[in-house]
Amino acid sequence: MKTYDVAVIGSGPGGYVAAIRCAQLGMKTAIIEKYSTMGGTCLNVGCIPSKALLDSSHHYEDTLNHLEEHGIEVPKGVKLNIKKMMERKGSVVEQTTKGIEFLMGKNKVDTYQGLGSFEDQTHLKITPEKGDAQIIEAKKIIIATGSKPSSLPFIKIDKKSIITSTELLSLNKVPEHLLVIGGGVIGLELGQVYKRLGAQVTVIEYMDRIIPTMDADQSKELRKVLKKQGVEFALSHKVKSVEKKGKEVIVKADDKKGKEIEFKGDYCLVSVGRRPYTEGLNLDKVGVNVTERGQIEVNDKLQTNIENIYAIGDVIKGAMLAHKASEEGVFVAEVMAGQKPHINYNLIPGVVYTWPEVASVGKTEAQLKEEKIEFKTGKFPMRALGRSRASGDIDGFVKILADKKTDEILGAHMVGARAADMIAELVVAMEYRASAEDIAIISHAHPTYTEAIKEAALDATEGRPIHV
Ligand code: FAD
Ligand code: NAD
């Protein structure tokens, strides 16, 4: 029987990063993945394929609708080849997952394909798709088994026309009318993909705004832009049934007055969140505690109630984000090595990769009000920037929230071209507890979208942006 210092169950951005860091710190490490490819949800059916399709569909939409304004005449009859678009996405995924295999080899991490389950506190059984099961021993075990799409109790996901993000990422045709239940990150990113490719898209959302966990101004701006692009919204609608009738999917929901509204489409994406995934782990055998919501319970060292067993990523509490899972992967390896690492959970940025992009870090206005923290607001519209007019990306804004007395930046929220990359400046600023004035007096290259950050900071600190 092979023995290890550490065995990691699950090869997503939590698990594979944990394995690399453990190996770097001198631990003999194994990683177990039940699927034949490494990389977990993120690389196979999450971040990477969705971004590949967002980019491809953006090119298509630009070709159809925006190249002419740049003086590029597009011949009539531009055609979409969805098969090729999907093949490209597949190849991006393959290159990325192969990269993880390479990194495992480079770091001398032993990889096992198969379902990992607990035999006891230090022994794992690995059951591959084909062939015999085997047992390995590990002094310490990291559970990084991630999450799966969740649904509503009355919905039967048939994976054909009532589907989750996993199936929608691999369709071989463009839906005529895509009904999206849930106006969160997945619904909007993938809704925009298929809107660009020619589908009618209707988002049915329970709350009175889309991306309800982000700052309310972002919800408003993104909805405005997506509406302009043709996405339809039914907010404050409580879905109560989803049924298939012939080729149609019929969604019934009550609007805020309690009136029943019927939506008909040929596909229905269920994107109402994800749930932690622990099936098949045999947690009962070792007595690892799980919360009512199915998350593995951990302490501030990400250690479960069983001393040598740790858990990270989507399977525990907190934001279900790849970079959060990876930070925890590094953290837990360093804890095991006796170091004292730190994660600032308040500064894990959140991004929606629609175009314009939406990005946030720190507290929203609503959170600051709830916590009774006095703050001031600085805001700057993207349309006032030369860079935005040059590229034609004039939608959106940067908003900075700073402490009323100390001027420390407490939150930053933006919608705009390349907001996903721009947010990094605010993450750094906030990690070093910068004031709005610190950002306002730093030179930002001209012309860039980041000038909106400087202007919003000027507005927050002194109420005097230059360009509005
Ligand atoms: P996962 O990536 O879910 O990996 C868990 C792995 O464990 C899986 O490979 C699974 O097969 C394996 N496993 C489970 N049980 C066992 C077992 N018993 N034995 C062996 N292996 C097992 N996040 C972002 O930050 N940015 C994005 O742009 C983004 N886009 C997304 C788009 C979509 C469509 C989806 C669905 C998610 C997206 N996410 C994004 C979320 C991101 O994918 C997750 O937060 C991230 O993958 C979590 O990482 P993880 O390592 O905890 O788990
Ligand atoms: P989400 O939590 O972002 O959004 C779910 C939405 O569904 C919410 O707006 C919620 O109000 C709504 N909803 C819930 N119940 C409903 C009902 N009965 N009827 C109508 N609407 C209902 O979840 P998601 O979009 O499924 O994404 C899952 C996870 O994956 C998220 O936690 C997210 O962090 C992660 N993800 C991240 C990215 C990214 O970082 N860009 C991209 C995709 C997914």
Short mmCIF file of N, CA and C and ligand atoms in Angstrom, two decimals, residues 51 152 181-187 189 204-207 209 211-212 237-239 271-274 320-321 351-353, ligand 2:
data_model
loop_
_atom_site.label_atom_id
_atom_site.label_comp_id
_atom_site.label_asym_id
_atom_site.label_seq_id
_atom_site.Cartn_x
_atom_site.Cartn_y
_atom_site.Cartn_z
N LYS A 51 -15.84 31.18 -20.25
CA LYS A 51 -15.13 32.37 -20.76
C LYS A 51 -14.76 32.19 -22.24
N LEU A 152 -34.55 23.31 -7.97
CA LEU A 152 -35.71 23.53 -7.11
C LEU A 152 -36.42 22.18 -7.01
N ILE A 181 -33.76 30.40 -15.40
CA ILE A 181 -34.29 30.58 -14.03
C ILE A 181 -33.12 30.95 -13.13
N GLY A 182 -33.12 32.18 -12.62
CA GLY A 182 -32.04 32.67 -11.77
C GLY A 182 -31.18 33.69 -12.50
N GLY A 183 -31.28 34.94 -12.06
CA GLY A 183 -30.48 36.02 -12.68
C GLY A 183 -29.21 36.27 -11.90
N GLY A 184 -28.48 35.19 -11.59
CA GLY A 184 -27.18 35.32 -10.92
C GLY A 184 -26.08 35.26 -11.96
N VAL A 185 -24.88 34.89 -11.50
CA VAL A 185 -23.70 34.94 -12.36
C VAL A 185 -23.83 34.01 -13.57
N ILE A 186 -24.21 32.76 -13.33
CA ILE A 186 -24.27 31.79 -14.44
C ILE A 186 -25.36 32.19 -15.43
N GLY A 187 -26.54 32.52 -14.92
CA GLY A 187 -27.66 32.87 -15.79
C GLY A 187 -27.32 34.03 -16.71
N GLU A 189 -24.11 35.31 -17.47
CA GLU A 189 -22.98 35.06 -18.38
C GLU A 189 -23.46 34.19 -19.56
N ILE A 204 -35.73 34.79 -15.54
CA ILE A 204 -36.79 34.83 -14.52
C ILE A 204 -36.11 34.78 -13.16
N GLU A 205 -36.24 35.86 -12.40
CA GLU A 205 -35.49 35.99 -11.15
C GLU A 205 -36.45 36.20 -9.99
N TYR A 206 -36.16 35.52 -8.90
CA TYR A 206 -37.00 35.57 -7.71
C TYR A 206 -36.92 36.94 -7.01
N MET A 207 -35.71 37.50 -6.93
CA MET A 207 -35.52 38.77 -6.23
C MET A 207 -35.95 39.94 -7.14
N ARG A 209 -34.05 42.22 -8.19
CA ARG A 209 -32.93 42.66 -9.03
C ARG A 209 -32.03 41.50 -9.39
N ILE A 211 -28.18 39.78 -10.13
CA ILE A 211 -26.98 39.70 -9.26
C ILE A 211 -27.23 40.32 -7.87
N PRO A 212 -28.22 39.74 -7.15
CA PRO A 212 -28.68 40.38 -5.92
C PRO A 212 -27.65 40.49 -4.81
N HIS A 237 -40.27 37.27 -9.63
CA HIS A 237 -41.13 36.17 -10.09
C HIS A 237 -40.73 34.88 -9.38
N LYS A 238 -41.72 34.26 -8.75
CA LYS A 238 -41.46 33.01 -8.02
C LYS A 238 -41.85 31.84 -8.92
N VAL A 239 -40.84 31.14 -9.39
CA VAL A 239 -41.12 29.99 -10.27
C VAL A 239 -41.78 28.88 -9.46
N SER A 271 -30.39 27.92 -13.11
CA SER A 271 -29.15 28.47 -12.53
C SER A 271 -29.50 29.21 -11.25
N VAL A 272 -29.91 28.42 -10.25
CA VAL A 272 -30.34 29.01 -8.98
C VAL A 272 -29.31 28.78 -7.87
N GLY A 273 -28.08 28.54 -8.24
CA GLY A 273 -27.01 28.35 -7.26
C GLY A 273 -26.41 26.96 -7.36
N ARG A 274 -25.42 26.70 -6.54
CA ARG A 274 -24.75 25.40 -6.52
C ARG A 274 -24.72 24.87 -5.09
N MET A 320 -18.43 30.77 -3.65
CA MET A 320 -18.08 29.63 -4.50
C MET A 320 -17.31 30.16 -5.70
N LEU A 321 -16.03 30.45 -5.48
CA LEU A 321 -15.20 31.04 -6.53
C LEU A 321 -13.89 30.29 -6.63
N VAL A 351 -16.48 38.72 -9.73
CA VAL A 351 -16.55 39.24 -11.11
C VAL A 351 -17.65 38.52 -11.89
N VAL A 352 -18.38 39.27 -12.69
CA VAL A 352 -19.29 38.67 -13.67
C VAL A 352 -18.72 39.02 -15.03
N TYR A 353 -18.50 37.97 -15.86
CA TYR A 353 -17.76 38.20 -17.11
C TYR A 353 -18.66 38.48 -18.31
P1 NAD B 2 -26.03 32.61 -8.00
O1 NAD B 2 -26.15 32.43 -6.55
O2 NAD B 2 -25.05 33.55 -8.55
O3 NAD B 2 -27.44 33.08 -8.60
C1 NAD B 2 -28.61 32.36 -8.39
C2 NAD B 2 -29.78 33.29 -8.67
O4 NAD B 2 -30.95 32.53 -8.67
C3 NAD B 2 -29.94 34.38 -7.62
O5 NAD B 2 -30.09 35.62 -8.25
C4 NAD B 2 -31.19 33.96 -6.87
O6 NAD B 2 -31.92 35.04 -6.35
C5 NAD B 2 -31.96 33.24 -7.99
N1 NAD B 2 -32.95 32.28 -7.52
C6 NAD B 2 -32.85 31.43 -6.48
N2 NAD B 2 -33.99 30.71 -6.37
C7 NAD B 2 -34.81 31.11 -7.37
C8 NAD B 2 -36.13 30.76 -7.78
N3 NAD B 2 -36.83 29.84 -7.12
N4 NAD B 2 -36.66 31.39 -8.85
C9 NAD B 2 -35.96 32.33 -9.53
N5 NAD B 2 -34.71 32.72 -9.17
C10 NAD B 2 -34.15 32.11 -8.10
O7 NAD B 2 -25.86 31.13 -8.59
P2 NAD B 2 -25.43 30.63 -10.03
O8 NAD B 2 -25.57 31.72 -11.03
O9 NAD B 2 -26.16 29.36 -10.23
O10 NAD B 2 -23.90 30.32 -9.84
C11 NAD B 2 -23.48 29.35 -8.85
C12 NAD B 2 -22.14 29.69 -8.28
O11 NAD B 2 -21.13 29.59 -9.26
C13 NAD B 2 -22.12 31.08 -7.73
O12 NAD B 2 -21.92 30.99 -6.34
C14 NAD B 2 -20.97 31.75 -8.36
O13 NAD B 2 -20.12 32.30 -7.40
C15 NAD B 2 -20.24 30.67 -9.13
N6 NAD B 2 -19.96 31.25 -10.46
C16 NAD B 2 -19.07 32.26 -10.52
C17 NAD B 2 -18.81 32.87 -11.73
C18 NAD B 2 -17.85 34.00 -11.77
O14 NAD B 2 -17.12 34.18 -10.83
N7 NAD B 2 -17.83 34.77 -12.83
C19 NAD B 2 -19.45 32.45 -12.87
C20 NAD B 2 -20.36 31.42 -12.77
C21 NAD B 2 -20.59 30.81 -11.55
#
